[in-house]
Each structure stands twice: as structure tokens, then as C-alpha cells.
Amino acid sequence: MKKLYGYLIEFQRKHFDLRLYLLTALFISCWIAFNYLLDFEDSYLDPLRGSFYHWPAMFGWMLMPFLSVVGILALSGKIPNVLGDARFWMMAILGFAILAADRTFNLHRQLAYVLDTVDYRFAYRCVNWSMSLLVNVLPIFMVYRIFESEQPRSYYGLSVQKTDFRPYFQLLLITVVIIGIGSFFSDIQSYYPRYAKSGGDKFAEAHGFPVWVSVLIYELAYGSDFVAVELFFRGFLIHAFVKWLGGYAVLPMVATYVFLHFGKPLTETISSVFGGYLLGVVSYKTENIWGGIIIHLGVAWSMEVFGYLQRLM
């Protein structure tokens, strides 16, 4: 824990600027209010799923906060004007094209033509989570190998060399306590556990195996999505752009990460600002994302566990 605290203090000393942080917080707050007051993503973007317009809409929706905070950094004089740099645009367009493809991928709906209703419901949700390994992680690796060949083979922070895992498990223990308290909020209770809406119980019954097997299958698929999230947000959005933005790459990453949470409970979206910032700082200082993967998986599965417990109370 002392090591993580040291990372945060050192980062704050070098990068904290009250005016910059207030402007970024104001930008994020306005968009959170906009989305939740109008239910924008759920009501206007999600209905586009399966149509030609969904990918470009999601591409622009996710790219906008990233570029906006980069603009705030440039106007604040913290970074040079990178918006005229062709390589910066290439990496941004490639990255957010991959993210938009991940968020709008819909081919697994074709499973409906080969599976019965019970199997399709469960398989669709499991594939929906785990497909990010193919649609997000693999293309990001390709971008790294093609455009970052001159860099040490850290693969946007996936290297495990000289990684001390102990501080992350210590932080996770504290986080689990906070999650336990947060699980009493009604919006969290209505959203978790995600497994409850997967049809896993009926799937297990139909195939004659214990429910815990379907729970395990679902939760492993669910967890795999967070590996992809960490690679993109704490990996690509920081380590691919650090050459232009330095440590300030954490701020546009946080803004974009908040947009990823639209559609989830408001409590979780607000907490993503602080969690995303902390994990971003750690990724920047350590040059790896394994801490984020450990904490994010621990948080996700803890929320599932507390969701189950709340339904038993």
C-alpha cells in the first residue's frame, strides 16, 4: 500500500494543477448529468445496435471525451498542440475504431439460428463478454507489433517483469469492504449479480449439471472482458499516447473510461472517475497493467458476490 501511495503522491506533485483538474472534472460532470438525465446511451445509441449507424455513432461517442480532454490539456499549456500530428491521429483513429468495434460487435446474435432459446440466452451473454478478447485484445496486439516495434516488448503494460503484486491485493481488500457497503444502494442491488439475467440456471437444468458450473462459465467469461478493458484503457490509452501527452495521458483516459460506464448504475459511474484515475496513475508509474487487472477483476467478481448475498438477505 505504501508503494501505491508513493506513486500517487509523486504523480500529483508533478502533474496536479487545480485549474486543469477542475476543468476536467467539470467536463466529466456535465456529461454524466447529460447522459443520466436523458438516458442518452441507453435510449439513443443502444437502439442502433445491429444497424449500419451503430459503429460510427459509438466511434464518435467514445472518441469525443478523449479528444476533448486532450484539447483542454493543449489549451492549458500542459502539452504541445498534438492535434496537428498525423501519427497521433492515426493511433487515435485505430484505437477508437477497435473500441467501437468491440462495443458494437453483434455477430453472435446469429447463434439464435442454431441454438434453442435457453441455450441461446446463456451462450449469447457469455460470448458477449468474452468476445472482447478477439475483437479488442488481438487487434491491439497487432497495432503494437506494427506501429510500436521500436519500443521494448511491454505490450502496452502486459509485461510481468519486476511486478510486485502484493500492494494490489492489499488495495483490493480495502476496495472489497467499500463495495460491501455500496452493495446496499438500490441501483447496485438492481444491477448485480449480472449472472441473474443470463439464464444460467435454466441452462444448467436443461443440460443436467450443477448450477455452480454455469456460474463458473459465466463469471470466467464476464471476467475476461475486464482484461480487455484494462489493456485498452490503462494500457493503450496511456502507453500509446505517453509520447505526446506524458503523464497527462491519464486524464483523457479517465474521461473516456467514464463514458464506458454509461448505462451502469450512477454510483458505479461516479466511482469509475476515482478508480480509473488511481489505476491510470499506477499503470503510468509502473509501466504495466497487471495491478489494474487484479483490482478490476477483484472488484467485478466482488460485486457479483455481494449481489448474490443481497438477494439472499
Short mmCIF file of C-alpha atoms in Angstrom, two decimals:
data_model
loop_
_atom_site.label_atom_id
_atom_site.label_comp_id
_atom_site.label_asym_id
_atom_site.label_seq_id
_atom_site.Cartn_x
_atom_site.Cartn_y
_atom_site.Cartn_z
CA MET A 1 0.00 0.00 0.00
CA LYS A 2 2.85 2.38 0.84
CA LYS A 3 4.25 1.84 -2.65
CA LEU A 4 0.93 2.70 -4.32
CA TYR A 5 0.56 5.77 -2.10
CA GLY A 6 4.05 6.83 -3.13
CA TYR A 7 3.15 6.53 -6.82
CA LEU A 8 0.09 8.73 -6.31
CA ILE A 9 1.94 11.42 -4.32
CA GLU A 10 4.80 11.56 -6.81
CA PHE A 11 2.37 11.83 -9.71
CA GLN A 12 0.38 14.58 -8.00
CA ARG A 13 3.49 16.63 -7.31
CA LYS A 14 4.44 16.60 -10.97
CA HIS A 15 1.08 16.77 -12.72
CA PHE A 16 -1.54 18.25 -10.39
CA ASP A 17 -2.88 21.64 -11.49
CA LEU A 18 -6.06 22.85 -9.78
CA ARG A 19 -7.40 24.71 -12.81
CA LEU A 20 -6.75 21.77 -15.13
CA TYR A 21 -8.33 19.26 -12.78
CA LEU A 22 -11.38 21.49 -12.21
CA LEU A 23 -11.91 21.92 -15.96
CA THR A 24 -11.61 18.17 -16.50
CA ALA A 25 -13.96 17.45 -13.56
CA LEU A 26 -16.48 19.97 -14.92
CA PHE A 27 -16.35 18.36 -18.37
CA ILE A 28 -16.89 14.88 -16.93
CA SER A 29 -19.65 16.04 -14.56
CA CYS A 30 -21.60 17.77 -17.34
CA TRP A 31 -21.55 14.66 -19.50
CA ILE A 32 -22.54 12.40 -16.62
CA ALA A 33 -25.52 14.69 -15.95
CA PHE A 34 -26.38 14.81 -19.66
CA ASN A 35 -26.32 11.04 -20.04
CA TYR A 36 -28.28 10.17 -16.91
CA LEU A 37 -30.86 12.93 -17.20
CA LEU A 38 -31.65 11.99 -20.81
CA ASP A 39 -30.71 8.31 -20.50
CA PHE A 40 -28.79 9.10 -23.68
CA GLU A 41 -26.72 6.00 -24.36
CA ASP A 42 -29.46 3.54 -23.46
CA SER A 43 -32.22 5.45 -25.28
CA TYR A 44 -30.41 6.77 -28.36
CA LEU A 45 -27.27 4.70 -29.01
CA ASP A 46 -28.24 1.21 -27.90
CA PRO A 47 -31.34 1.11 -30.18
CA LEU A 48 -28.93 1.43 -33.12
CA ARG A 49 -27.45 -2.00 -32.32
CA GLY A 50 -27.37 -4.15 -35.42
CA SER A 51 -27.72 -1.19 -37.79
CA PHE A 52 -25.14 0.44 -40.07
CA TYR A 53 -25.12 3.54 -37.86
CA HIS A 54 -24.16 1.90 -34.57
CA TRP A 55 -20.40 1.64 -35.19
CA PRO A 56 -19.84 5.26 -36.38
CA ALA A 57 -22.08 6.57 -33.59
CA MET A 58 -20.12 4.64 -30.96
CA PHE A 59 -16.80 5.62 -32.55
CA GLY A 60 -17.64 9.32 -32.26
CA TRP A 61 -19.24 8.94 -28.81
CA MET A 62 -16.11 7.33 -27.31
CA LEU A 63 -13.55 9.43 -29.18
CA MET A 64 -15.17 12.73 -28.19
CA PRO A 65 -14.22 12.74 -24.47
CA PHE A 66 -10.66 11.66 -25.24
CA LEU A 67 -10.07 14.43 -27.77
CA SER A 68 -11.92 16.99 -25.65
CA VAL A 69 -9.63 16.48 -22.64
CA VAL A 70 -6.58 16.43 -24.95
CA GLY A 71 -7.83 19.82 -26.15
CA ILE A 72 -8.15 21.04 -22.55
CA LEU A 73 -4.55 19.93 -21.92
CA ALA A 74 -3.32 21.78 -25.02
CA LEU A 75 -5.26 24.97 -24.17
CA SER A 76 -3.90 24.80 -20.62
CA GLY A 77 -0.36 24.72 -21.99
CA LYS A 78 0.42 21.32 -20.45
CA ILE A 79 1.19 19.65 -23.77
CA PRO A 80 2.06 20.89 -27.27
CA ASN A 81 -0.74 21.05 -29.82
CA VAL A 82 -0.81 17.40 -30.88
CA LEU A 83 -4.00 17.72 -32.92
CA GLY A 84 -1.88 18.54 -35.98
CA ASP A 85 0.25 15.42 -35.59
CA ALA A 86 -0.68 12.79 -38.21
CA ARG A 87 0.70 9.88 -36.15
CA PHE A 88 -1.34 10.96 -33.14
CA TRP A 89 -4.49 10.92 -35.26
CA MET A 90 -3.58 7.56 -36.76
CA MET A 91 -3.20 5.95 -33.34
CA ALA A 92 -6.38 7.61 -32.04
CA ILE A 93 -8.45 6.53 -35.04
CA LEU A 94 -7.10 2.97 -34.98
CA GLY A 95 -7.62 2.62 -31.23
CA PHE A 96 -11.13 4.00 -31.12
CA ALA A 97 -12.12 2.08 -34.25
CA ILE A 98 -11.17 -1.07 -32.31
CA LEU A 99 -13.06 0.08 -29.21
CA ALA A 100 -16.16 0.92 -31.27
CA ALA A 101 -15.99 -2.49 -32.99
CA ASP A 102 -15.77 -4.16 -29.57
CA ARG A 103 -18.74 -2.22 -28.21
CA THR A 104 -20.93 -2.79 -31.29
CA PHE A 105 -19.96 -6.37 -32.18
CA ASN A 106 -23.18 -8.22 -32.91
CA LEU A 107 -22.42 -11.30 -34.99
CA HIS A 108 -23.03 -13.65 -32.08
CA ARG A 109 -26.75 -12.93 -32.47
CA GLN A 110 -26.53 -15.46 -35.29
CA LEU A 111 -26.37 -18.13 -32.59
CA ALA A 112 -30.16 -17.75 -32.41
CA TYR A 113 -30.41 -19.70 -35.68
CA VAL A 114 -28.56 -22.78 -34.35
CA LEU A 115 -29.43 -22.86 -30.62
CA ASP A 116 -32.71 -23.23 -28.77
CA THR A 117 -33.98 -20.36 -26.64
CA VAL A 118 -32.46 -21.49 -23.34
CA ASP A 119 -29.01 -22.22 -24.80
CA TYR A 120 -29.02 -19.05 -26.90
CA ARG A 121 -29.78 -16.77 -23.96
CA PHE A 122 -26.88 -18.10 -21.90
CA ALA A 123 -24.42 -18.52 -24.77
CA TYR A 124 -25.15 -15.03 -26.08
CA ARG A 125 -24.26 -13.41 -22.78
CA CYS A 126 -21.10 -15.47 -22.30
CA VAL A 127 -19.88 -14.80 -25.84
CA ASN A 128 -20.84 -11.14 -25.48
CA TRP A 129 -18.36 -10.79 -22.60
CA SER A 130 -15.54 -13.00 -23.85
CA MET A 131 -15.58 -11.78 -27.47
CA SER A 132 -13.56 -8.72 -26.38
CA LEU A 133 -10.51 -10.98 -26.27
CA LEU A 134 -10.86 -11.42 -30.04
CA VAL A 135 -12.33 -8.07 -31.10
CA ASN A 136 -10.27 -5.84 -28.77
CA VAL A 137 -7.18 -7.58 -27.39
CA LEU A 138 -5.97 -9.22 -30.61
CA PRO A 139 -6.24 -6.04 -32.76
CA ILE A 140 -4.47 -4.00 -30.04
CA PHE A 141 -1.62 -6.53 -30.12
CA MET A 142 -1.46 -6.13 -33.91
CA VAL A 143 -1.29 -2.34 -33.57
CA TYR A 144 1.54 -2.73 -31.07
CA ARG A 145 3.56 -5.09 -33.26
CA ILE A 146 3.12 -2.96 -36.39
CA PHE A 147 3.43 0.58 -35.02
CA GLU A 148 5.37 0.16 -31.75
CA SER A 149 8.11 -2.20 -32.95
CA GLU A 150 10.81 0.20 -31.76
CA GLN A 151 9.51 0.01 -28.17
CA PRO A 152 10.58 -2.57 -25.55
CA ARG A 153 8.20 -5.54 -25.60
CA SER A 154 5.91 -4.41 -22.82
CA TYR A 155 2.79 -4.90 -24.97
CA TYR A 156 1.12 -1.79 -23.54
CA GLY A 157 1.83 -2.87 -19.99
CA LEU A 158 1.23 -6.63 -20.13
CA SER A 159 4.83 -7.47 -19.25
CA VAL A 160 5.12 -9.08 -15.80
CA GLN A 161 8.80 -8.27 -15.33
CA LYS A 162 9.61 -6.71 -11.94
CA THR A 163 5.94 -6.64 -10.92
CA ASP A 164 5.15 -6.67 -7.20
CA PHE A 165 1.60 -7.95 -6.82
CA ARG A 166 1.29 -7.55 -3.03
CA PRO A 167 0.22 -3.86 -2.96
CA TYR A 168 -2.61 -4.58 -5.38
CA PHE A 169 -4.07 -7.37 -3.27
CA GLN A 170 -3.83 -5.11 -0.21
CA LEU A 171 -5.72 -2.37 -2.05
CA LEU A 172 -8.25 -4.92 -3.26
CA LEU A 173 -9.04 -5.93 0.32
CA ILE A 174 -9.88 -2.32 1.19
CA THR A 175 -11.91 -1.95 -2.00
CA VAL A 176 -13.96 -5.07 -1.23
CA VAL A 177 -15.03 -3.52 2.08
CA ILE A 178 -16.17 -0.36 0.26
CA ILE A 179 -18.03 -2.49 -2.30
CA GLY A 180 -19.77 -4.34 0.51
CA ILE A 181 -21.07 -1.02 1.85
CA GLY A 182 -22.02 0.17 -1.64
CA SER A 183 -23.98 -3.02 -2.27
CA PHE A 184 -26.74 -1.64 -0.02
CA PHE A 185 -27.53 1.09 -2.58
CA SER A 186 -30.65 0.22 -4.57
CA ASP A 187 -29.15 0.91 -8.01
CA ILE A 188 -26.32 -1.56 -7.30
CA GLN A 189 -28.75 -4.16 -5.95
CA SER A 190 -30.91 -3.96 -9.07
CA TYR A 191 -27.91 -4.36 -11.40
CA TYR A 192 -25.93 -7.16 -9.73
CA PRO A 193 -25.31 -10.04 -9.95
CA ARG A 194 -25.11 -9.92 -13.75
CA TYR A 195 -25.38 -13.71 -13.82
CA ALA A 196 -29.00 -13.48 -12.62
CA LYS A 197 -30.07 -12.20 -16.03
CA SER A 198 -28.03 -14.73 -18.02
CA GLY A 199 -30.46 -17.64 -17.86
CA GLY A 200 -27.64 -19.75 -16.44
CA ASP A 201 -29.88 -21.64 -14.02
CA LYS A 202 -32.19 -22.81 -16.81
CA PHE A 203 -29.17 -23.67 -18.97
CA ALA A 204 -27.74 -25.86 -16.19
CA GLU A 205 -31.12 -27.50 -15.61
CA ALA A 206 -31.58 -28.20 -19.31
CA HIS A 207 -28.21 -29.95 -19.56
CA GLY A 208 -28.33 -31.73 -16.21
CA PHE A 209 -25.32 -30.25 -14.47
CA PRO A 210 -24.99 -28.28 -11.21
CA VAL A 211 -25.76 -24.56 -11.24
CA TRP A 212 -22.26 -23.77 -10.00
CA VAL A 213 -20.90 -24.96 -13.37
CA SER A 214 -22.95 -22.38 -15.29
CA VAL A 215 -22.00 -19.74 -12.71
CA LEU A 216 -18.32 -20.57 -13.25
CA ILE A 217 -18.63 -20.46 -17.05
CA TYR A 218 -20.44 -17.13 -16.93
CA GLU A 219 -18.13 -15.48 -14.40
CA LEU A 220 -14.99 -16.52 -16.30
CA ALA A 221 -16.45 -15.06 -19.49
CA TYR A 222 -17.52 -11.94 -17.58
CA GLY A 223 -14.05 -11.56 -16.08
CA SER A 224 -12.31 -11.88 -19.44
CA ASP A 225 -13.94 -8.64 -20.55
CA PHE A 226 -12.11 -6.74 -17.81
CA VAL A 227 -8.76 -7.93 -19.10
CA ALA A 228 -9.68 -6.29 -22.42
CA VAL A 229 -10.84 -3.14 -20.60
CA GLU A 230 -7.55 -2.81 -18.73
CA LEU A 231 -5.46 -3.42 -21.85
CA PHE A 232 -7.31 -0.72 -23.77
CA PHE A 233 -7.80 1.94 -21.10
CA ARG A 234 -4.81 1.57 -18.77
CA GLY A 235 -2.63 0.04 -21.48
CA PHE A 236 -3.26 1.51 -24.92
CA LEU A 237 -4.75 4.89 -23.96
CA ILE A 238 -1.82 5.63 -21.64
CA HIS A 239 1.24 3.89 -23.06
CA ALA A 240 0.48 4.51 -26.74
CA PHE A 241 -0.08 8.22 -26.09
CA VAL A 242 2.51 8.93 -23.40
CA LYS A 243 4.95 10.08 -26.11
CA TRP A 244 2.62 13.00 -26.82
CA LEU A 245 0.84 13.56 -23.52
CA GLY A 246 3.31 12.34 -20.91
CA GLY A 247 1.69 11.58 -17.56
CA TYR A 248 -1.27 13.76 -18.53
CA ALA A 249 -2.45 10.82 -20.68
CA VAL A 250 -4.21 9.66 -17.51
CA LEU A 251 -6.80 12.46 -17.72
CA PRO A 252 -8.27 11.83 -21.21
CA MET A 253 -8.22 8.12 -20.37
CA VAL A 254 -10.34 8.76 -17.26
CA ALA A 255 -12.88 10.83 -19.22
CA THR A 256 -13.21 8.08 -21.82
CA TYR A 257 -13.43 5.42 -19.13
CA VAL A 258 -16.39 7.23 -17.55
CA PHE A 259 -18.24 7.05 -20.89
CA LEU A 260 -17.70 3.29 -20.89
CA HIS A 261 -19.78 3.12 -17.69
CA PHE A 262 -22.82 4.94 -19.06
CA GLY A 263 -25.71 2.52 -18.79
CA LYS A 264 -24.43 1.19 -15.47
CA PRO A 265 -25.67 2.47 -12.08
CA LEU A 266 -24.84 6.14 -11.47
CA THR A 267 -22.97 5.20 -8.28
CA GLU A 268 -20.65 2.96 -10.29
CA THR A 269 -20.10 5.58 -12.99
CA ILE A 270 -19.06 8.21 -10.44
CA SER A 271 -16.72 5.77 -8.71
CA SER A 272 -15.13 4.98 -12.09
CA VAL A 273 -13.65 8.51 -12.11
CA PHE A 274 -11.62 7.81 -8.98
CA GLY A 275 -10.88 4.17 -9.73
CA GLY A 276 -9.85 4.93 -13.30
CA TYR A 277 -7.59 7.75 -12.13
CA LEU A 278 -5.85 5.62 -9.50
CA LEU A 279 -5.34 2.67 -11.85
CA GLY A 280 -4.15 5.04 -14.56
CA VAL A 281 -1.53 6.60 -12.29
CA VAL A 282 -0.32 3.16 -11.21
CA SER A 283 -0.11 1.98 -14.82
CA TYR A 284 1.84 5.10 -15.82
CA LYS A 285 4.29 4.83 -12.92
CA THR A 286 4.87 1.05 -13.14
CA GLU A 287 4.53 0.72 -16.93
CA ASN A 288 2.32 -2.35 -16.52
CA ILE A 289 -1.39 -3.01 -16.16
CA TRP A 290 -1.40 -6.14 -14.02
CA GLY A 291 -2.34 -4.17 -10.93
CA GLY A 292 -5.38 -2.87 -12.77
CA ILE A 293 -6.30 -6.35 -13.98
CA ILE A 294 -6.09 -7.76 -10.44
CA ILE A 295 -8.12 -4.94 -8.91
CA HIS A 296 -10.66 -4.74 -11.72
CA LEU A 297 -11.32 -8.48 -11.72
CA GLY A 298 -11.50 -8.47 -7.93
CA VAL A 299 -13.96 -5.58 -7.95
CA ALA A 300 -16.13 -7.11 -10.69
CA TRP A 301 -16.36 -10.51 -9.02
CA SER A 302 -16.84 -8.93 -5.59
CA MET A 303 -19.84 -7.01 -6.89
CA GLU A 304 -21.22 -10.28 -8.21
CA VAL A 305 -20.71 -11.97 -4.83
CA PHE A 306 -22.32 -9.11 -2.91
CA GLY A 307 -25.14 -9.11 -5.44
CA TYR A 308 -25.81 -12.78 -4.66
CA LEU A 309 -25.63 -12.09 -0.91
CA GLN A 310 -28.06 -9.16 -1.13
CA ARG A 311 -30.60 -11.40 -2.85
CA LEU A 312 -30.31 -13.90 -0.02
CA MET A 313 -30.94 -11.27 2.68
#
